[in-house]
PDB file of C-alpha atoms in Angstrom:
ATOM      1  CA  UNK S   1       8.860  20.326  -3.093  1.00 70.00           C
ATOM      2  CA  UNK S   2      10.404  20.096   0.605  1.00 81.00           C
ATOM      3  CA  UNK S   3       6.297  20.292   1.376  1.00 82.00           C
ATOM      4  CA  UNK S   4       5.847  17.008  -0.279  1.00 78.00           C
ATOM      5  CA  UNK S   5       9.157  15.418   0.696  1.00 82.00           C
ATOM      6  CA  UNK S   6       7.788  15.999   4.398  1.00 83.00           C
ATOM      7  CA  UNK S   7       4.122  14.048   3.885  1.00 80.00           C
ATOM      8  CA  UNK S   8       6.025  11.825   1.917  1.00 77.00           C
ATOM      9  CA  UNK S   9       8.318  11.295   4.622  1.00 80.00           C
ATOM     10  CA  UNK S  10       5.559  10.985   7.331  1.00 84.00           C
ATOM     11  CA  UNK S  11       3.907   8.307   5.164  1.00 84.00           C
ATOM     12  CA  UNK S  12       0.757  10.935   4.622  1.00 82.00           C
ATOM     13  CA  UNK S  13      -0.061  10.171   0.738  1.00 76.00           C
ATOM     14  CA  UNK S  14       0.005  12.450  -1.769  1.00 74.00           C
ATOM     15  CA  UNK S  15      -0.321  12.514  -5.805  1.00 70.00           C
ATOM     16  CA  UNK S  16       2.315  13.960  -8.329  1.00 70.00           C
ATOM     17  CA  UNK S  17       0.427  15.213 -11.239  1.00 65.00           C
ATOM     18  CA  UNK S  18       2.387  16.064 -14.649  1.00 62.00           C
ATOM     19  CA  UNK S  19       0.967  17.712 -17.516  1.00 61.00           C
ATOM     20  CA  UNK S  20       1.679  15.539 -20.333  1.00 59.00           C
ATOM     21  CA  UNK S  21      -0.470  16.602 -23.855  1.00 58.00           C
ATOM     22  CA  UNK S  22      -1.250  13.030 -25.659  1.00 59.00           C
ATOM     23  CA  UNK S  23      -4.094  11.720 -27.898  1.00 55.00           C
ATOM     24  CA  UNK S  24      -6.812   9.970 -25.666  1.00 54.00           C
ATOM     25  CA  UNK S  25      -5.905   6.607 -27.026  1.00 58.00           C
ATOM     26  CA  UNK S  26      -2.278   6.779 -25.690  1.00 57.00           C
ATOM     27  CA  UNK S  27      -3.580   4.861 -22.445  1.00 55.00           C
ATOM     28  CA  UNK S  28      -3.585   1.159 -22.426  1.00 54.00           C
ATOM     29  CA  UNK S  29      -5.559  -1.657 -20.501  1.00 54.00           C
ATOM     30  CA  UNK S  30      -4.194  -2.846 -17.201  1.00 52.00           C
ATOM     31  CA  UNK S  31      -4.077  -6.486 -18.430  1.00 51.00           C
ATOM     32  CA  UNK S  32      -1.247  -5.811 -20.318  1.00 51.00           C
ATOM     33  CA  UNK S  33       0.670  -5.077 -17.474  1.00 54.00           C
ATOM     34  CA  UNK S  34       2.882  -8.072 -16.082  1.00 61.00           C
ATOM     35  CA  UNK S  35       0.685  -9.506 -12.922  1.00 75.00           C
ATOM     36  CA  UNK S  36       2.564 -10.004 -10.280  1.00 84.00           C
ATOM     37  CA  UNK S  37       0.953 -12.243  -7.652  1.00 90.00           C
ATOM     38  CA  UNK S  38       1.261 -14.894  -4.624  1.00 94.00           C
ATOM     39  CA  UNK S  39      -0.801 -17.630  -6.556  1.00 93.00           C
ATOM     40  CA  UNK S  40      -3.664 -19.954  -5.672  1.00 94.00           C
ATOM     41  CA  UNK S  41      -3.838 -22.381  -3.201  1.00 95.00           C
ATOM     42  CA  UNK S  42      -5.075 -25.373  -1.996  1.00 93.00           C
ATOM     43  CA  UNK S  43      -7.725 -25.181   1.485  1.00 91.00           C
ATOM     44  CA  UNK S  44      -5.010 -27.342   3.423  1.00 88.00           C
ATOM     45  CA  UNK S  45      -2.591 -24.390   2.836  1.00 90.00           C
ATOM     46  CA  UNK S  46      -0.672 -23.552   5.812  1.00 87.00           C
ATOM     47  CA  UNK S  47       2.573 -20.671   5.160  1.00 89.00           C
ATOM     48  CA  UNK S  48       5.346 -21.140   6.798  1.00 86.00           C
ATOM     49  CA  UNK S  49       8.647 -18.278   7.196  1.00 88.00           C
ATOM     50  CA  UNK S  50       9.785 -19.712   3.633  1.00 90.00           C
ATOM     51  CA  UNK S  51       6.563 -18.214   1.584  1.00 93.00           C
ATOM     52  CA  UNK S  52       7.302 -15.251   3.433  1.00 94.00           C
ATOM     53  CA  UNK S  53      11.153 -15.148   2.322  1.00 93.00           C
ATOM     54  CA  UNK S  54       9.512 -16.148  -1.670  1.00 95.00           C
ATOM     55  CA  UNK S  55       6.861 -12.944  -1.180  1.00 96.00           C
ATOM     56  CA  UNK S  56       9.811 -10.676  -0.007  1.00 95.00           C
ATOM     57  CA  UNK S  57      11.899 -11.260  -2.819  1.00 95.00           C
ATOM     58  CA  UNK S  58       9.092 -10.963  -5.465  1.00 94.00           C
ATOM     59  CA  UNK S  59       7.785  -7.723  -3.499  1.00 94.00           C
ATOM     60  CA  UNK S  60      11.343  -6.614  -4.233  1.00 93.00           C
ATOM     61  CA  UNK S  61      11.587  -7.319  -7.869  1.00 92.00           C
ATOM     62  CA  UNK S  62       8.077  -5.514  -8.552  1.00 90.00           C
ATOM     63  CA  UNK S  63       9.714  -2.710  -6.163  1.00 89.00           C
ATOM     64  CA  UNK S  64      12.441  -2.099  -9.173  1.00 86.00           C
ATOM     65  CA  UNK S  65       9.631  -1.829 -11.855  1.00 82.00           C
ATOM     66  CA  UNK S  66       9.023   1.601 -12.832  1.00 77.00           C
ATOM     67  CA  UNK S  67       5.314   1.826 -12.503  1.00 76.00           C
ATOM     68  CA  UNK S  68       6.037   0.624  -8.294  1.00 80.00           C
ATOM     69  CA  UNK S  69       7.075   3.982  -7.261  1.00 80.00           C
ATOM     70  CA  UNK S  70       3.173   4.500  -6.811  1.00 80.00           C
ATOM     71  CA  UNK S  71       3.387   2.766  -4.042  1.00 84.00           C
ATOM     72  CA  UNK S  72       5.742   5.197  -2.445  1.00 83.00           C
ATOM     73  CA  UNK S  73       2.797   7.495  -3.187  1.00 80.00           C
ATOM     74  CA  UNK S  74       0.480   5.778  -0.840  1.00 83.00           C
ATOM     75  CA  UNK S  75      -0.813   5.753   2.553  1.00 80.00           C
ATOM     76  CA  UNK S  76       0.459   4.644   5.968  1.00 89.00           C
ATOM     77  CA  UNK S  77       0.863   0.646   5.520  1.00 95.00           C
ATOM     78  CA  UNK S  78       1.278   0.399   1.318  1.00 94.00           C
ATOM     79  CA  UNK S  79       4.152   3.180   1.993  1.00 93.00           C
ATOM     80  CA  UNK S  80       6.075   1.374   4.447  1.00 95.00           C
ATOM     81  CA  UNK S  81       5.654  -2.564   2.974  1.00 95.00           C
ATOM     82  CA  UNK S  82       7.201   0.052   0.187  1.00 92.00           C
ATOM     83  CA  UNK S  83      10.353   1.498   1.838  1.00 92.00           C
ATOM     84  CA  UNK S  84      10.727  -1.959   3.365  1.00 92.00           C
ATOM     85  CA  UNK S  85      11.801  -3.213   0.271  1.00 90.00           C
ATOM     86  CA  UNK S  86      13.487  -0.292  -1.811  1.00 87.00           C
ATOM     87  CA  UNK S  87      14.936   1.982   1.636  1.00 86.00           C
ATOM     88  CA  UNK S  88      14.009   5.729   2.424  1.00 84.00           C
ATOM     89  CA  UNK S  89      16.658   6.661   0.399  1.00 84.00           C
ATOM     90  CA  UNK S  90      14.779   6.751  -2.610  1.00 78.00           C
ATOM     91  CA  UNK S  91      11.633   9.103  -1.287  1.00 75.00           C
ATOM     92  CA  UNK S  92      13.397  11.967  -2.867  1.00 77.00           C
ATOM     93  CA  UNK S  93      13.491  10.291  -6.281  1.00 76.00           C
ATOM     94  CA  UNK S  94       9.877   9.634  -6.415  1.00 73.00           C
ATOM     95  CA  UNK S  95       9.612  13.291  -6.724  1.00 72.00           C
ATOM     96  CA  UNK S  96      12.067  14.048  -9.691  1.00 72.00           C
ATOM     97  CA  UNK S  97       9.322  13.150 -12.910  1.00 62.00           C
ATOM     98  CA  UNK S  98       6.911  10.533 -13.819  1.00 64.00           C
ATOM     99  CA  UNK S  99       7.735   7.362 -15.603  1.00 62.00           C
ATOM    100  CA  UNK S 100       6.900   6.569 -19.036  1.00 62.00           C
ATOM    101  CA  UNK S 101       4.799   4.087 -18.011  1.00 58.00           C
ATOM    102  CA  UNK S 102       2.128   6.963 -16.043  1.00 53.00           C
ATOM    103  CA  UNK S 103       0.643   7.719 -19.660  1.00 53.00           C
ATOM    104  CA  UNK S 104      -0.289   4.331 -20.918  1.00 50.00           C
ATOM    105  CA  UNK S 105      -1.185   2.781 -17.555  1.00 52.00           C
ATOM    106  CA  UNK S 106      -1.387   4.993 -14.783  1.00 57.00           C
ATOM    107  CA  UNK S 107      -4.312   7.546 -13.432  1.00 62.00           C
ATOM    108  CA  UNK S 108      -5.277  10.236 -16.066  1.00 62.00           C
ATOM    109  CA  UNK S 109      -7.340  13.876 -15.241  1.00 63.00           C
ATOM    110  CA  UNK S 110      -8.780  16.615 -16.730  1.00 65.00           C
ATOM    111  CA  UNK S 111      -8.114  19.885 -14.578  1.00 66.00           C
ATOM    112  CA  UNK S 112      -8.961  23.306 -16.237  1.00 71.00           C
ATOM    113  CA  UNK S 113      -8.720  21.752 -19.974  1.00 69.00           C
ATOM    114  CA  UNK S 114      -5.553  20.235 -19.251  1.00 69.00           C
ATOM    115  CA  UNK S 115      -4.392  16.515 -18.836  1.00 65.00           C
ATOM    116  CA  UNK S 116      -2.757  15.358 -16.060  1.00 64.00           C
ATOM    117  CA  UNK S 117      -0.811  11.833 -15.677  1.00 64.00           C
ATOM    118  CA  UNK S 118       0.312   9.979 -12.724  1.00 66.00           C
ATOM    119  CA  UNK S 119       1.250   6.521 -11.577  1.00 67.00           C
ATOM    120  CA  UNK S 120      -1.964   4.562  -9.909  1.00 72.00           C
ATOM    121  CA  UNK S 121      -1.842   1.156  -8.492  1.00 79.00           C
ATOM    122  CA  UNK S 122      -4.134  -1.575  -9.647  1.00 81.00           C
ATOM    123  CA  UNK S 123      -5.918  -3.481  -7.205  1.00 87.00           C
ATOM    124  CA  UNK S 124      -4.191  -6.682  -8.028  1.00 89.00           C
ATOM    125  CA  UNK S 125      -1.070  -4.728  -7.006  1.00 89.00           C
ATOM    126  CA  UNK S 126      -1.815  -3.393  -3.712  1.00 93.00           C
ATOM    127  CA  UNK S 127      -2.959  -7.270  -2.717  1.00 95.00           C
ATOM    128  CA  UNK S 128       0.169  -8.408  -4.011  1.00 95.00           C
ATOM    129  CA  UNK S 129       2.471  -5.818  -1.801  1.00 95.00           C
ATOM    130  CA  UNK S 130       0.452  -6.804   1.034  1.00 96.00           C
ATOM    131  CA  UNK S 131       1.446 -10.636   0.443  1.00 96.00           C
ATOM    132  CA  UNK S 132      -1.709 -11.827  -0.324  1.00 97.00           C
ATOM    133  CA  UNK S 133      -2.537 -15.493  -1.373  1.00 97.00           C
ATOM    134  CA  UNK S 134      -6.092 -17.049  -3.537  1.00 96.00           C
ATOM    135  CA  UNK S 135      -7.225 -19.977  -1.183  1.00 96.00           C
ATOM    136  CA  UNK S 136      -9.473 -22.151  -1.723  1.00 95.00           C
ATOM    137  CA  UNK S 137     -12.458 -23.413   0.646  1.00 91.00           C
ATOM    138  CA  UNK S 138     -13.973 -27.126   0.386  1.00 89.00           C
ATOM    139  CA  UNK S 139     -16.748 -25.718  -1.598  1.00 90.00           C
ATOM    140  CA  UNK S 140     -14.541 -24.723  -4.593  1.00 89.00           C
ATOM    141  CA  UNK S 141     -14.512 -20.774  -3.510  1.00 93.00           C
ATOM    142  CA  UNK S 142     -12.167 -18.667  -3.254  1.00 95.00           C
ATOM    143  CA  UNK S 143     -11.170 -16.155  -0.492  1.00 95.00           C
ATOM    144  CA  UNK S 144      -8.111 -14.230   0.111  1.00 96.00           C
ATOM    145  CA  UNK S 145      -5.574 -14.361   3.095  1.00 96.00           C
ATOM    146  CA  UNK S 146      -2.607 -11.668   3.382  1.00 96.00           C
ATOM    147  CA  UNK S 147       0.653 -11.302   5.642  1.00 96.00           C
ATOM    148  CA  UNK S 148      -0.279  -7.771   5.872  1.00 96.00           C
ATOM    149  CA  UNK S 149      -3.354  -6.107   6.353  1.00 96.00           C
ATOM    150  CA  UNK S 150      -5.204  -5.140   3.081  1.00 96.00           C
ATOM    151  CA  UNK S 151      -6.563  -1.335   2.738  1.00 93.00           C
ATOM    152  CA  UNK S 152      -9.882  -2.426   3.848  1.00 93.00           C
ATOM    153  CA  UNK S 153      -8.806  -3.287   6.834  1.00 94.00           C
ATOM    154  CA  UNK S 154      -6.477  -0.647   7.756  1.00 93.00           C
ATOM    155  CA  UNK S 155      -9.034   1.827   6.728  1.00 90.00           C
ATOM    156  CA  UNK S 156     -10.769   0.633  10.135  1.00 88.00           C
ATOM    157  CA  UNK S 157      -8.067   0.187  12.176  1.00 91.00           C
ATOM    158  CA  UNK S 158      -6.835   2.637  14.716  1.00 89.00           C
ATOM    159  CA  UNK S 159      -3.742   2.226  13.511  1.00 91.00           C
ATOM    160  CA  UNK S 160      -4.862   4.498  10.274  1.00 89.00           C
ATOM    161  CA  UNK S 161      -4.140   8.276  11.225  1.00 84.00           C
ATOM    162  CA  UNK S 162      -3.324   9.268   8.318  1.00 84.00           C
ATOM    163  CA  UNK S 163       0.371   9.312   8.715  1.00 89.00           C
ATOM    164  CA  UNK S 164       2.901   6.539  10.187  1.00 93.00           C
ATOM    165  CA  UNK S 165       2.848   7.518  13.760  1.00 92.00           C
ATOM    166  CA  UNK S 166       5.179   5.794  16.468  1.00 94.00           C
ATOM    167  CA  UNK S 167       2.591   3.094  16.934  1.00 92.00           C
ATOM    168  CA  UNK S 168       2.613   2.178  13.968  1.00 94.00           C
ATOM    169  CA  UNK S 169       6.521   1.841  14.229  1.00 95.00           C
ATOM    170  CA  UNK S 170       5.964  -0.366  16.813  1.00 95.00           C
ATOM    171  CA  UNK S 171       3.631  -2.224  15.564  1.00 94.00           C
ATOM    172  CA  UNK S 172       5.153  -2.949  12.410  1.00 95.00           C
ATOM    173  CA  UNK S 173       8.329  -4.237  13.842  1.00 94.00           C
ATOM    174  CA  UNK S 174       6.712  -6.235  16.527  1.00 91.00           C
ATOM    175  CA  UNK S 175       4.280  -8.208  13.179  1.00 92.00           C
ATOM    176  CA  UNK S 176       8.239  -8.669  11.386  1.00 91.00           C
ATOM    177  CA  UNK S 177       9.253 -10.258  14.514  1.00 90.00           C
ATOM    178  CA  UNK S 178       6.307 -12.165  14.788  1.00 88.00           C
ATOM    179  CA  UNK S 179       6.627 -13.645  11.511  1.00 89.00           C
ATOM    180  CA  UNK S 180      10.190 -13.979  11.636  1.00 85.00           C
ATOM    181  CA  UNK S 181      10.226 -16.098  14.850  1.00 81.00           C
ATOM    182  CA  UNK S 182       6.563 -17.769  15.292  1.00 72.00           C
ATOM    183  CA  UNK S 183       4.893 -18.543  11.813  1.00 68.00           C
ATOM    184  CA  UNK S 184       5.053 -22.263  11.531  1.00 51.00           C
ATOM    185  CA  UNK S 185       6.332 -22.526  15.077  1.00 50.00           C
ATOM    186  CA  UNK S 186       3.884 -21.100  17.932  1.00 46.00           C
ATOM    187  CA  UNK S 187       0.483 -19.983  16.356  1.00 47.00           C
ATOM    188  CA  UNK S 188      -1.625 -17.614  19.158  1.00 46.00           C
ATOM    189  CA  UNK S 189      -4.847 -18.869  20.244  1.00 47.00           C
ATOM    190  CA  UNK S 190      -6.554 -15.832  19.153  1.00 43.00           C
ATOM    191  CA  UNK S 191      -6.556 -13.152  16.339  1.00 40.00           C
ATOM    192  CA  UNK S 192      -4.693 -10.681  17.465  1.00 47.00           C
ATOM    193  CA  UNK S 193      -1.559 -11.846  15.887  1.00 50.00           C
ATOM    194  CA  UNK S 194      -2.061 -15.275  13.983  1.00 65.00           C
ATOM    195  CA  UNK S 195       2.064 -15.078  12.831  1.00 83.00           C
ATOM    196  CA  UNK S 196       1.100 -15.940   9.264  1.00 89.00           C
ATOM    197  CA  UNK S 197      -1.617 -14.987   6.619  1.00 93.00           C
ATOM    198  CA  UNK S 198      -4.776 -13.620   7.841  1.00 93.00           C
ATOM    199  CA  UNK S 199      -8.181 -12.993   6.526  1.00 94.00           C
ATOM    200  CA  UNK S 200      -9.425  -9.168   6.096  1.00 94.00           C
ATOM    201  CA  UNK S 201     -12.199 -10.098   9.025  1.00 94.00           C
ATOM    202  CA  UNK S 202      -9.345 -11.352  11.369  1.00 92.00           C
ATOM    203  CA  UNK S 203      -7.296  -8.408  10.575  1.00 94.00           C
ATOM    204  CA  UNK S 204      -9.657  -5.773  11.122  1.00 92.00           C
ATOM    205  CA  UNK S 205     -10.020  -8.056  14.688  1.00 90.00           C
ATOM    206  CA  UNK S 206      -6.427  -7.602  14.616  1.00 89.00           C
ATOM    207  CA  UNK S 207      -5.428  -4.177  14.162  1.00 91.00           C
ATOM    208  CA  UNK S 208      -8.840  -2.430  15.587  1.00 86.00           C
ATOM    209  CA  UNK S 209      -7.635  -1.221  19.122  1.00 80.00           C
ATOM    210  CA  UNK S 210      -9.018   2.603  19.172  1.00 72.00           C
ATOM    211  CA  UNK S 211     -12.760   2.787  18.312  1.00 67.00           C
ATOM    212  CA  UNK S 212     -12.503   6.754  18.187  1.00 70.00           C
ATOM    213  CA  UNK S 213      -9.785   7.085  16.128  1.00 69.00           C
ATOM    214  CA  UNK S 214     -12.507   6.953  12.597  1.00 70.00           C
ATOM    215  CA  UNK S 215     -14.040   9.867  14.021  1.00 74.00           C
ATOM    216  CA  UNK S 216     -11.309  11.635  14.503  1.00 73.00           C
ATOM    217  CA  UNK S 217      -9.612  10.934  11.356  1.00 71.00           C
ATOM    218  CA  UNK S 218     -12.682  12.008   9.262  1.00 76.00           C
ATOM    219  CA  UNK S 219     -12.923  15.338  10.953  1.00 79.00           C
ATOM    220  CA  UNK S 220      -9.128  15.847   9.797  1.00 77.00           C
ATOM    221  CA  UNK S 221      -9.629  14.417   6.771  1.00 75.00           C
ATOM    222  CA  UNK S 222     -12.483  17.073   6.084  1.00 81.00           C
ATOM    223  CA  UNK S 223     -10.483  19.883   7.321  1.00 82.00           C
ATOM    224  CA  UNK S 224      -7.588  19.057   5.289  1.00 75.00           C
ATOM    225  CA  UNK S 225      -9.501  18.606   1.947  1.00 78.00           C
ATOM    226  CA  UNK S 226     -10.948  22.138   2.961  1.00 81.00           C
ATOM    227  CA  UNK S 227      -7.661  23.634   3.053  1.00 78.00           C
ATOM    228  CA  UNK S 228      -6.271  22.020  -0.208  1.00 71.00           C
ATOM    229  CA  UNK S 229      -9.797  23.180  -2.033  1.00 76.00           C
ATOM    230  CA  UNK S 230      -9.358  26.735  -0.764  1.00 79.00           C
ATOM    231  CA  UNK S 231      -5.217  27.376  -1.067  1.00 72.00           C
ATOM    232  CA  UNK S 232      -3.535  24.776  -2.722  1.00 63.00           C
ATOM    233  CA  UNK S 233      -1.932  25.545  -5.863  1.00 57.00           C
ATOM    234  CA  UNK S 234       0.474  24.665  -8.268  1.00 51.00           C
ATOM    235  CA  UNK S 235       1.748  24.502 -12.072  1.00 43.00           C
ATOM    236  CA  UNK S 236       2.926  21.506 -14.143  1.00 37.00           C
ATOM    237  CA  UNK S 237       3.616  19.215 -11.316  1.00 40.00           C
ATOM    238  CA  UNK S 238       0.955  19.459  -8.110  1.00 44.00           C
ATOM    239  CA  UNK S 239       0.439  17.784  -5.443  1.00 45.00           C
ATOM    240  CA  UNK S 240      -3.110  16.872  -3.304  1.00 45.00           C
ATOM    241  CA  UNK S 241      -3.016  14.800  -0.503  1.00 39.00           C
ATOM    242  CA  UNK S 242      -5.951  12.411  -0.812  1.00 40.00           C
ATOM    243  CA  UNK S 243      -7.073  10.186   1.985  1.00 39.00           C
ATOM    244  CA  UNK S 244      -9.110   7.113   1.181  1.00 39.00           C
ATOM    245  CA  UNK S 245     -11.608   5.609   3.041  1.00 35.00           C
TER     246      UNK S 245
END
């Protein structure tokens, strides 16, 4: 367990598997789930610091749901928007058991003729803890703009090391301050920081800075699932760190 604390506590993401014996129709279809989301809007939508106070405090009340600790379980960015809301404080917890929601909504497997549950977040809720809006364009479709950058993007970025390293400390407080002090006040003339929502292109302009830093990553990545593969083990709740790309 202190193993898992640490990645946990690094922001290095990691999945707590529990082996729970149910029938196979004891899971349930996402849509029954309450959707939590930022809402669609109009092409002449411009944030300002208030729809960033309104995201906050929903991010906060999906935070207290049970099925939101999966977040904690994430990587880098997902992990931090996480803690940002709920406090380190409550890493430890995430640790303790699953919650009953796992079974009928969360991420099932089959390892060795056993069933394992965990907690797995939709897609609908990792754009939502990144503060993402539905916009419009003239022509009636619809993209998506975010306060933070969506997985895609980070995947890309050289800010994605596969743990919350000291630049991404710094980077994360300098966006806060950003948005706290410039969105609907001083906009930048380029992409590197636009204050308020962005779109995944301009973000991956954003946040690519180190072109090596892929490479790099992969090779650890590879070298890490080798190790796992070859000496992990474990009993009725494991742990594999799994890095997504």
């Amino acid at each position: 367990m202190k193993i898992a604390l640490n990645l946990l506590q690094k922001g290095i993401p990691i999945k707590t598997l529990q082996s729970i014996a149910v029938p196979p129709h004891a899971q349930c279809p996402l849509v029954e789930l309450r959707t939590y989301s930022l809402g669609y809007k109009h092409p002449v939508f411009s944030a300002v610091y208030a729809d960033y106070v309104v995201y906050e405090q929903y991010h906060h009340e999906f935070m207290n749901q049970p099925r939101a600790r999966a977040a904690l379980l994430h990587r880098e960015l997902i992990w931090r928007l996480a803690l940002h809301s709920i406090g380190f404080d409550e890493l430890p917890s995430v640790l303790n058991s699953i919650s009953q929601e796992a079974v009928p909504f969360g991420l099932m497997l089959s390892v060795n003729g056993q069933t394992y549950f965990n907690h797995e977040s939709s897609e609908e809720e990792v754009d939502f803890i990144c503060g993402t809006y539905h916009v419009y364009d003239n022509a009636g479709n619809v993209g998506k703009i975010s306060w933070w950058p969506r997985p895609q993007a980070w995947a890309t970025s050289g800010l994605n090391m596969g743990f919350w390293s000291t630049w991404c400390k710094q980077w994360f407080q300098k966006r806060l301050n950003n948005i706290r002090d410039g969105v609907s006040q001083n906009r930048h003339l380029s992409t590197d920081d636009a204050n308020g929502p962005m779109t995944n292109s301009q973000w991956k302009t954003s946040i690519k800075f180190n072109t090596g830093m892929n490479k790099m990553r992969k090779n650890v990545d590879a070298a890490c699932c080798s190790f796992l593969a070859t000496k992990a083990s474990g009993k009725d709740i494991f742990l594999l760190s799994l890095m997504h790309f």
